[in-house]
PDB file of C-alpha atoms in Angstrom:
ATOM      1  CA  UNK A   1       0.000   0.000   0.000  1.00 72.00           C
ATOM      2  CA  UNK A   2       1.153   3.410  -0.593  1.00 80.00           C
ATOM      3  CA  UNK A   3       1.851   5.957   2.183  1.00 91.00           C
ATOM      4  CA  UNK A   4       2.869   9.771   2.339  1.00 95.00           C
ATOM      5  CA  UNK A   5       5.397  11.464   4.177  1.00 96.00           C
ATOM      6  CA  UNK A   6       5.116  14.551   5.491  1.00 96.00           C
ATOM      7  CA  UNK A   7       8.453  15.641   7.182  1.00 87.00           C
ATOM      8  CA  UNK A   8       7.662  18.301   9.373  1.00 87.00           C
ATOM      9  CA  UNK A   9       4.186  17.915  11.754  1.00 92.00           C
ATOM     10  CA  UNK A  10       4.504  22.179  12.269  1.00 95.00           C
ATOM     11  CA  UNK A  11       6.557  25.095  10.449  1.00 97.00           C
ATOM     12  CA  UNK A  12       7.218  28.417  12.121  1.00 97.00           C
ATOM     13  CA  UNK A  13       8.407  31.623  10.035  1.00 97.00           C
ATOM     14  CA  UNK A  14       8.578  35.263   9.741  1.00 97.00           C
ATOM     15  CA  UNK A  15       7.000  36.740   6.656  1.00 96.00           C
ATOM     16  CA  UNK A  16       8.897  37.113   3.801  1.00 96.00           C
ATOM     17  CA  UNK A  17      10.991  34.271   4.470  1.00 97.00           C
ATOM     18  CA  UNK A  18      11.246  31.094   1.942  1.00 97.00           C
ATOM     19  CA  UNK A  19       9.051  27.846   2.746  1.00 97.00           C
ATOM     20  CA  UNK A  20       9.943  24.856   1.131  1.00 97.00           C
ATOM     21  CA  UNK A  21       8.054  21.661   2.955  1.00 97.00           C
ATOM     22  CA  UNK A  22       8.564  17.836   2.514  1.00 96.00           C
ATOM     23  CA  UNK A  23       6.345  15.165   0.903  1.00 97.00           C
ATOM     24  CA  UNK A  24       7.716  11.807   0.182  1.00 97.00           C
ATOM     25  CA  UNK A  25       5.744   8.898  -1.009  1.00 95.00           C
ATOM     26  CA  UNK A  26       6.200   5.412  -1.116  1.00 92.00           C
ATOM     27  CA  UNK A  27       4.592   4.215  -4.472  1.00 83.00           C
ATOM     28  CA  UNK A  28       7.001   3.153  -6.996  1.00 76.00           C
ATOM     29  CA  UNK A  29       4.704   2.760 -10.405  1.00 83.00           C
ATOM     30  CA  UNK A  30       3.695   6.419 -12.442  1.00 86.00           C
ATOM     31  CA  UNK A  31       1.690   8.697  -9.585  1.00 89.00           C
ATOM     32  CA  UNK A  32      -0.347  12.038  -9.365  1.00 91.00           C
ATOM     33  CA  UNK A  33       0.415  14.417  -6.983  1.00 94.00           C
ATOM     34  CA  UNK A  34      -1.300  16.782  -4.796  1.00 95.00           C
ATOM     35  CA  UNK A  35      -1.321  19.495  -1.853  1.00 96.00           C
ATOM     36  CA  UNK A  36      -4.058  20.685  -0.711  1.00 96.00           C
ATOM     37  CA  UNK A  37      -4.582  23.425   2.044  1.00 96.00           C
ATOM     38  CA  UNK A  38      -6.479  24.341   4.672  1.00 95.00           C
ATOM     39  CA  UNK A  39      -6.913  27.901   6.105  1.00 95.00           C
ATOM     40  CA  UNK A  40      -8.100  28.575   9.828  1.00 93.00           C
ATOM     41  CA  UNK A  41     -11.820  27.916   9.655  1.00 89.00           C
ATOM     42  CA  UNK A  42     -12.447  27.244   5.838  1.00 91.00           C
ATOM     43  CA  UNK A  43     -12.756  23.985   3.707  1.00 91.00           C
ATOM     44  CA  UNK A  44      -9.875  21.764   2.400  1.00 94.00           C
ATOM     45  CA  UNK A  45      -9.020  23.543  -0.980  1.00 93.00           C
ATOM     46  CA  UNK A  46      -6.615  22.030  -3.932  1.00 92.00           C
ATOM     47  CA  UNK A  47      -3.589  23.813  -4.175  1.00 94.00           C
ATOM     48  CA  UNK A  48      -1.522  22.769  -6.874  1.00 93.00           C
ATOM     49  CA  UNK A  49      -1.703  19.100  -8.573  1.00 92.00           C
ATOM     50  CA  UNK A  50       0.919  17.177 -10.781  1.00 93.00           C
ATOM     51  CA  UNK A  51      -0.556  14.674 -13.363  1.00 90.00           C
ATOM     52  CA  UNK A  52       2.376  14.314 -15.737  1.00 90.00           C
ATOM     53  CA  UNK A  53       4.449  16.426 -18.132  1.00 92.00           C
ATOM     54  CA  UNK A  54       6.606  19.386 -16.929  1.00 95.00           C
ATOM     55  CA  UNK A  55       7.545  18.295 -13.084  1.00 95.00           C
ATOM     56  CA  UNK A  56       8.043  21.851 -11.629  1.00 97.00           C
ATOM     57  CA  UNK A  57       4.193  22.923 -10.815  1.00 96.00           C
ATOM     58  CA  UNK A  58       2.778  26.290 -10.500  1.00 94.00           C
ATOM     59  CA  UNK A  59      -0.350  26.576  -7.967  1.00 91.00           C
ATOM     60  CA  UNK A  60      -2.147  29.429  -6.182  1.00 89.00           C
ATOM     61  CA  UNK A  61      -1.072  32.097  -4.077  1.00 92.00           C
ATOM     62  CA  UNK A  62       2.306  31.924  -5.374  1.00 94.00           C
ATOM     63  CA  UNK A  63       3.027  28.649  -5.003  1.00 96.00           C
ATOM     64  CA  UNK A  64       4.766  25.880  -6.729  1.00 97.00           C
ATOM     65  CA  UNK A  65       5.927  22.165  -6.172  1.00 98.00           C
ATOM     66  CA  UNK A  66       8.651  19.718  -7.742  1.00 96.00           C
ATOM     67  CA  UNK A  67       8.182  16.262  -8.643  1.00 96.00           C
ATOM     68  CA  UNK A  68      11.516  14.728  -8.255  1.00 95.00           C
ATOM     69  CA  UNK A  69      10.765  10.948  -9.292  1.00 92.00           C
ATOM     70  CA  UNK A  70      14.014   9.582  -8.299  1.00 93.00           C
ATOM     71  CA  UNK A  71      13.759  10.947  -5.019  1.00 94.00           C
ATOM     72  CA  UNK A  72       9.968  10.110  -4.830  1.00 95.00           C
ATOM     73  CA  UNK A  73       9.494  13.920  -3.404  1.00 96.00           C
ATOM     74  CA  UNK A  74       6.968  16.505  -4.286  1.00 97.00           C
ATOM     75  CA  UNK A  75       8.243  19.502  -2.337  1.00 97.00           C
ATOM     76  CA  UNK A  76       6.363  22.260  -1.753  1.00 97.00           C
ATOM     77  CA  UNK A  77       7.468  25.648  -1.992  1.00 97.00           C
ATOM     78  CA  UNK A  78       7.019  29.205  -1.839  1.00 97.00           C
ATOM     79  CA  UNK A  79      10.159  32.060  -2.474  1.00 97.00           C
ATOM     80  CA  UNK A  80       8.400  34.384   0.284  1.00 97.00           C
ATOM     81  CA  UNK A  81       5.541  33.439   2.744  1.00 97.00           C
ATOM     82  CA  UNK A  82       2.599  36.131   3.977  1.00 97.00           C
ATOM     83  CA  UNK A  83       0.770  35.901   7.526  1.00 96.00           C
ATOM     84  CA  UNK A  84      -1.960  34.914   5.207  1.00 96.00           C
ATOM     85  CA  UNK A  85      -0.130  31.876   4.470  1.00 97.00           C
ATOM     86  CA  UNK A  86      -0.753  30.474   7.811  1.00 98.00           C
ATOM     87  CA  UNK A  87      -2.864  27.173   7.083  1.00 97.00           C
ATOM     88  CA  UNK A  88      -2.399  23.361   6.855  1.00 97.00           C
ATOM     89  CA  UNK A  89      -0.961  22.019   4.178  1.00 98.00           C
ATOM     90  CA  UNK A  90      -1.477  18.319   3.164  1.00 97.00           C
ATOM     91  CA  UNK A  91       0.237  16.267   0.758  1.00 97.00           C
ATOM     92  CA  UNK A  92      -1.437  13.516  -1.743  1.00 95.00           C
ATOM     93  CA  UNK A  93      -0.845  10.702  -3.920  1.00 93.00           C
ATOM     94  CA  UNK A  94      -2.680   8.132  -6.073  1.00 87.00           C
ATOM     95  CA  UNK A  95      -1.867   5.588  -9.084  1.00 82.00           C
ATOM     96  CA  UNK A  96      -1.993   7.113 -12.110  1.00 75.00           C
ATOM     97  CA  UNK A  97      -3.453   3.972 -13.608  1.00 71.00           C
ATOM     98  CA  UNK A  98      -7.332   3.500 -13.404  1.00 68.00           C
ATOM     99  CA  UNK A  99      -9.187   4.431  -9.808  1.00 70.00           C
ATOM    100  CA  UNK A 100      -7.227   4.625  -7.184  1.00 74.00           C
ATOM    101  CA  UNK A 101      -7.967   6.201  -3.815  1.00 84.00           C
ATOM    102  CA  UNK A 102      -6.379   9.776  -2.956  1.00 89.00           C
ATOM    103  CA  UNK A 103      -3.837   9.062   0.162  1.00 93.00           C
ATOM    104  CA  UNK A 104      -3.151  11.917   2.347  1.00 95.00           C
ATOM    105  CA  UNK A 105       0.087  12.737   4.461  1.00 96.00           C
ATOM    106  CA  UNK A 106      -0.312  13.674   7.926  1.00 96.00           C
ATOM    107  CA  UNK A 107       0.081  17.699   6.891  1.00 97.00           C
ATOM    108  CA  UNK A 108       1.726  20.470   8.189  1.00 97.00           C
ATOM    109  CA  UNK A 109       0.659  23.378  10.338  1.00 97.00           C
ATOM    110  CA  UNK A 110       2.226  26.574   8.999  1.00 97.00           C
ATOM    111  CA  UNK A 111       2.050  29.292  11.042  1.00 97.00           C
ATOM    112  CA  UNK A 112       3.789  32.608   9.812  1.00 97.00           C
ATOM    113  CA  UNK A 113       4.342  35.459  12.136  1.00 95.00           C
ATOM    114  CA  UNK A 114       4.189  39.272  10.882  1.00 88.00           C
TER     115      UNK A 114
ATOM    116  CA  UNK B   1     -21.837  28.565  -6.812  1.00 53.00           C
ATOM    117  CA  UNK B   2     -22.300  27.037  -3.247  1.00 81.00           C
ATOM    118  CA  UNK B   3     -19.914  24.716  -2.371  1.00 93.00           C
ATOM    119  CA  UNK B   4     -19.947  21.222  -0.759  1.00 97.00           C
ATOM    120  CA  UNK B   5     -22.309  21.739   2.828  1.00 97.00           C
ATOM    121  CA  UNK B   6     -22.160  19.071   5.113  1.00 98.00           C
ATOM    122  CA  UNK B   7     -24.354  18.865   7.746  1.00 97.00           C
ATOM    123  CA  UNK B   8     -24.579  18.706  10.938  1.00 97.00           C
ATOM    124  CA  UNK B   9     -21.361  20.297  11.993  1.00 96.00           C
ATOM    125  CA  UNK B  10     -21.252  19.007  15.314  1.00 97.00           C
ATOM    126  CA  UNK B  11     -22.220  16.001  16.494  1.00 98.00           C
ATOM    127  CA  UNK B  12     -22.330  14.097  20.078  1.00 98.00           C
ATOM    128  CA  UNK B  13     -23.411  10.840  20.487  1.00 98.00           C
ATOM    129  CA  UNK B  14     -23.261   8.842  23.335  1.00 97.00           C
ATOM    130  CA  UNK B  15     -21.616   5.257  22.978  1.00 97.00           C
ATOM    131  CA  UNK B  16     -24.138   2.770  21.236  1.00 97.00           C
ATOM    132  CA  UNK B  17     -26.054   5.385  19.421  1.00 98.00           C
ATOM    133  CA  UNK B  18     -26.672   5.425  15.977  1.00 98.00           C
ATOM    134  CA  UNK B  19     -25.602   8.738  13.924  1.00 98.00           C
ATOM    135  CA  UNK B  20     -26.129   9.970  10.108  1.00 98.00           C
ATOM    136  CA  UNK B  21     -24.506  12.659   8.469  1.00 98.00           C
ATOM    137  CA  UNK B  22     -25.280  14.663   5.506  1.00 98.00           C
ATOM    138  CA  UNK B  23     -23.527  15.243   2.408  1.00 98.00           C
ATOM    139  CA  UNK B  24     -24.581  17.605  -0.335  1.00 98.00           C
ATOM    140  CA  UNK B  25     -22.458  17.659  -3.058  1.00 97.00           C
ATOM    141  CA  UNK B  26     -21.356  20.673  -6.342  1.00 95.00           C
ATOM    142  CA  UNK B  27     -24.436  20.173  -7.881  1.00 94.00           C
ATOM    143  CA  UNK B  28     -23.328  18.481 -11.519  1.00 91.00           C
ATOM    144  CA  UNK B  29     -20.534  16.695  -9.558  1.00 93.00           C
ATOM    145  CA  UNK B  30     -20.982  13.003 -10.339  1.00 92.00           C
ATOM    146  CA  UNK B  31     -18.215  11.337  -8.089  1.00 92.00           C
ATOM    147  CA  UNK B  32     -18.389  11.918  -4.272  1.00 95.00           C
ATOM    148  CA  UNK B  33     -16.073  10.672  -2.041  1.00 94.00           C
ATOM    149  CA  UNK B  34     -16.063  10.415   2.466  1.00 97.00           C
ATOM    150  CA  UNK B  35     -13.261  10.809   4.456  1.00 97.00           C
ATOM    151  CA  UNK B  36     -12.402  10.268   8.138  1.00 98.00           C
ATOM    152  CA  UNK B  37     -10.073  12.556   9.750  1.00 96.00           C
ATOM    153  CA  UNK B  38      -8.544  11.692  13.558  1.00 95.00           C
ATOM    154  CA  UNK B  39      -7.394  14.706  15.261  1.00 91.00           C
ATOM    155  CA  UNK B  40      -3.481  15.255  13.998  1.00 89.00           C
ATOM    156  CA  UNK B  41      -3.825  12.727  11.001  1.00 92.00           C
ATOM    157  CA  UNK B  42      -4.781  13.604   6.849  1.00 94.00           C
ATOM    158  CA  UNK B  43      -7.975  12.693   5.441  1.00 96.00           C
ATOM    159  CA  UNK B  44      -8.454   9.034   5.384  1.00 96.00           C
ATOM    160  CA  UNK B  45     -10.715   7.483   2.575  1.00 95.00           C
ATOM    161  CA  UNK B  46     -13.937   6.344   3.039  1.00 96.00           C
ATOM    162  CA  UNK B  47     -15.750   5.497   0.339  1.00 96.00           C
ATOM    163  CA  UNK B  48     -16.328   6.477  -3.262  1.00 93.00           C
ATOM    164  CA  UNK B  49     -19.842   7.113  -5.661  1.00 94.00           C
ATOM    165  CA  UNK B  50     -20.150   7.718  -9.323  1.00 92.00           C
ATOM    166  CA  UNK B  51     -23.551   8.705  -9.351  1.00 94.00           C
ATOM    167  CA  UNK B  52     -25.869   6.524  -7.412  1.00 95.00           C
ATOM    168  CA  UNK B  53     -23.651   4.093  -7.518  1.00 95.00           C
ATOM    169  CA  UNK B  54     -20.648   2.999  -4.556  1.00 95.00           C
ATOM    170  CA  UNK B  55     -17.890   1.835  -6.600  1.00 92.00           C
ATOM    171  CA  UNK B  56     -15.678   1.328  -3.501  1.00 92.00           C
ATOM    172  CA  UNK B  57     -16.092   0.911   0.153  1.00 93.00           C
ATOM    173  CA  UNK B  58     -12.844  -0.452   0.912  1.00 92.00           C
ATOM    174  CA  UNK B  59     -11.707   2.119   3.544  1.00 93.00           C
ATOM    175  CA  UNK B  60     -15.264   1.235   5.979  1.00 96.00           C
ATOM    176  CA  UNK B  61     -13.610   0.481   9.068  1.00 95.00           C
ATOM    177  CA  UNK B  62     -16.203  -2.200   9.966  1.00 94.00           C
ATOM    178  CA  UNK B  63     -20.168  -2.927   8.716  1.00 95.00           C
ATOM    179  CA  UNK B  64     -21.046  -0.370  11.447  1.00 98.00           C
ATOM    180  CA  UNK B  65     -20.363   1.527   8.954  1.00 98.00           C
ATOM    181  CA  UNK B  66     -22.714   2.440   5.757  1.00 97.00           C
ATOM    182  CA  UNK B  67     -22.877   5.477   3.056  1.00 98.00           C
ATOM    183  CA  UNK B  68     -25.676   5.864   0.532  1.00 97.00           C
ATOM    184  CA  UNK B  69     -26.654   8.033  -2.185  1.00 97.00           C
ATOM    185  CA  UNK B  70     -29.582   6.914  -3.267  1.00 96.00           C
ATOM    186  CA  UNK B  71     -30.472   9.749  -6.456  1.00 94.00           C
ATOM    187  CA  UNK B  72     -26.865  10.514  -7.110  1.00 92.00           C
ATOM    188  CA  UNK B  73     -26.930  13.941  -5.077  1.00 94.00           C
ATOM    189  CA  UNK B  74     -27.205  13.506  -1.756  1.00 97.00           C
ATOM    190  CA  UNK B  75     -25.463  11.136   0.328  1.00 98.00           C
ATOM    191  CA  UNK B  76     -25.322   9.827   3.683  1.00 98.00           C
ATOM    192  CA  UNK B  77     -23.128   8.459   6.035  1.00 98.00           C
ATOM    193  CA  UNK B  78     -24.479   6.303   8.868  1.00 98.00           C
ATOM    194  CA  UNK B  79     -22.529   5.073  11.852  1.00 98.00           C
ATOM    195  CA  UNK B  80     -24.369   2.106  14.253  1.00 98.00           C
ATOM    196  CA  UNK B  81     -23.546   1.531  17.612  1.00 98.00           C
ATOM    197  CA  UNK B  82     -20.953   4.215  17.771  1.00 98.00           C
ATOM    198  CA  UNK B  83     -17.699   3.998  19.829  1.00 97.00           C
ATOM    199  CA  UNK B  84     -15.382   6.377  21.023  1.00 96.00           C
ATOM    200  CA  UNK B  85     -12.673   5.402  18.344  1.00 96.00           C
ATOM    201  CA  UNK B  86     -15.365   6.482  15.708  1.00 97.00           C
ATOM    202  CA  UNK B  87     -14.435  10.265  16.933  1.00 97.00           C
ATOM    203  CA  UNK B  88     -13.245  12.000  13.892  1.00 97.00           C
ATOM    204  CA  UNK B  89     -14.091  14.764  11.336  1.00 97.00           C
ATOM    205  CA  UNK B  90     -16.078  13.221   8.479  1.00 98.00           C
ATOM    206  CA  UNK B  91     -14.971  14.905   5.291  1.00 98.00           C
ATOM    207  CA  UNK B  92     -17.047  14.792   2.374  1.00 97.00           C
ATOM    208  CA  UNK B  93     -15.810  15.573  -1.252  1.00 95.00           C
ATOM    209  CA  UNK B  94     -16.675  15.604  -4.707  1.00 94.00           C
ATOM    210  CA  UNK B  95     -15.601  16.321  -8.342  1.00 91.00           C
ATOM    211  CA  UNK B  96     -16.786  16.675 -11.444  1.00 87.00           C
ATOM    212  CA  UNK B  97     -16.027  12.932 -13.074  1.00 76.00           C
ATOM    213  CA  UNK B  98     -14.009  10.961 -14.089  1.00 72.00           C
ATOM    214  CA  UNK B  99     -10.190  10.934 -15.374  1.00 74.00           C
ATOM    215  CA  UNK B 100      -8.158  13.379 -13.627  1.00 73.00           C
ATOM    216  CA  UNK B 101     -11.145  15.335 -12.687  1.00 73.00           C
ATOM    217  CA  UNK B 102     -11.929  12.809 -10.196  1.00 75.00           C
ATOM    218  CA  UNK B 103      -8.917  13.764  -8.323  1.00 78.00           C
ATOM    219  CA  UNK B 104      -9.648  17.135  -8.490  1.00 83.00           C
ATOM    220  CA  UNK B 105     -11.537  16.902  -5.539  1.00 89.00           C
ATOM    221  CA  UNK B 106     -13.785  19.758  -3.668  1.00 92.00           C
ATOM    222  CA  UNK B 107     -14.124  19.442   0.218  1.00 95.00           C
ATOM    223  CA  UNK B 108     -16.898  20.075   3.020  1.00 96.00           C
ATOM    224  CA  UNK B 109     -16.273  21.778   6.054  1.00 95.00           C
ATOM    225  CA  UNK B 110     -16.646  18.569   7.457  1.00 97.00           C
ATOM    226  CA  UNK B 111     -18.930  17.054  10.648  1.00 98.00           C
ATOM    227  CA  UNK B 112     -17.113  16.847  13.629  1.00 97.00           C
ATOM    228  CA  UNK B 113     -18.124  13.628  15.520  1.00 98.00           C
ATOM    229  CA  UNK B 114     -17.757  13.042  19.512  1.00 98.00           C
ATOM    230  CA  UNK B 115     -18.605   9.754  21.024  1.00 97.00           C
ATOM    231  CA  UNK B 116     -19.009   9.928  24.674  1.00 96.00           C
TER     232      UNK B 116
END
């Protein structure tokens, strides 16, 4: 079964400094990739999403991920984070082959101080 | 457009007692998905309709568990005899079809559950 990594449970910065956070997943076949987000108080929104072709991904808000598939990683990062920024950020996989289930990472709490 | 409204928001049951919570999808949206979330863990999967039909209930932690969605819309998550471990968010989502779209997934605000 596939599984998601999420390195870092919470992330504390200043604004305007860079974020990069980890996703690694276990899944060796051809995958699509995911983070979503979640704000204080709102829904789970999609972020950014990787289903093939260029690996360096641009999503909202300024942000963009890599798909590295020799390192199984799909880092997400942003050059310089806003207080509005502060959120929860999952990571997500499935096979890219058929239906297959979406499996989340244990996220990461953001929190960016002004 | 409205979103994805779950409802209620907040739940407590006491042990043994039967819940059901509401899911009403995009309208349009054919797939629709239910997650459990335990406090400090992602989104765990459910189960999954296209339509009126549940293509896969593979992540139903036991038959206490059972999800409907009878006209394709609406669906419904019910929980028998509940037990303190069933204490979670319930996360409903859904997306447009098939493909890629069906991974292109639009959330609830979720019902928090608390078993007592």
């Amino acid at each position: 079964a596939q599984s998601v990594s999420q390195h870092n449970h919470h992330v504390i910065l200043s604004e305007a400094a860079s974020l990069e956070l980890g996703c690694n997943y276990s899944y060796g076949g051809t995958v699509n990739l995911f983070w979503y987000v979640q704000y204080p108080g709102q829904h789970l929104q999609l972020l950014l999403k990787y289903f093939s072709g260029d690996p360096l991904v641009k999503g909202i808000k300024g942000f963009e991920a890599e798909f590295i598939k020799s390192k199984f990683s799909f880092n997400l990062r942003k050059p310089s984070v806003q207080w509005s920024d502060t959120a929860e950020y999952f990571c997500a996989v499935n096979q890219n082959s058929g239906y297959s289930t979406l499996t989340f990472g244990k996220g990461t709490m953001l929190l960016v101080s002004p | 457009g409205a979103g994805v409204s779950q409802s209620p928001r907040y739940k407590v049951a006491k042990r043994g007692q039967d819940v059901a919570l509401r899911c009403d999808p995009i309208s349009g949206h054919v797939s629709l998905f239910w997650y459990q979330q335990a406090l400090g863990q992602g989104p765990e999967f459910l189960t999954y309709f296209q339509n009126e039909a549940q293509l896969d209930k593979s992540g139903l932690p036991s038959d206490r568990f059972f999800a409907e969605r009878p006209e394709g819309s609406v669906s419904t998550l019910k929980i028998q005899r509940t037990q303190q471990e069933d204490s979670a968010v319930y996360l409903c989502a859904s997306s447009p079809g098939g493909g890629t779209a069906l991974y292109e997934q639009y959330f609830g605000p979720g019902t928090r559950l608390t078993v007592t």
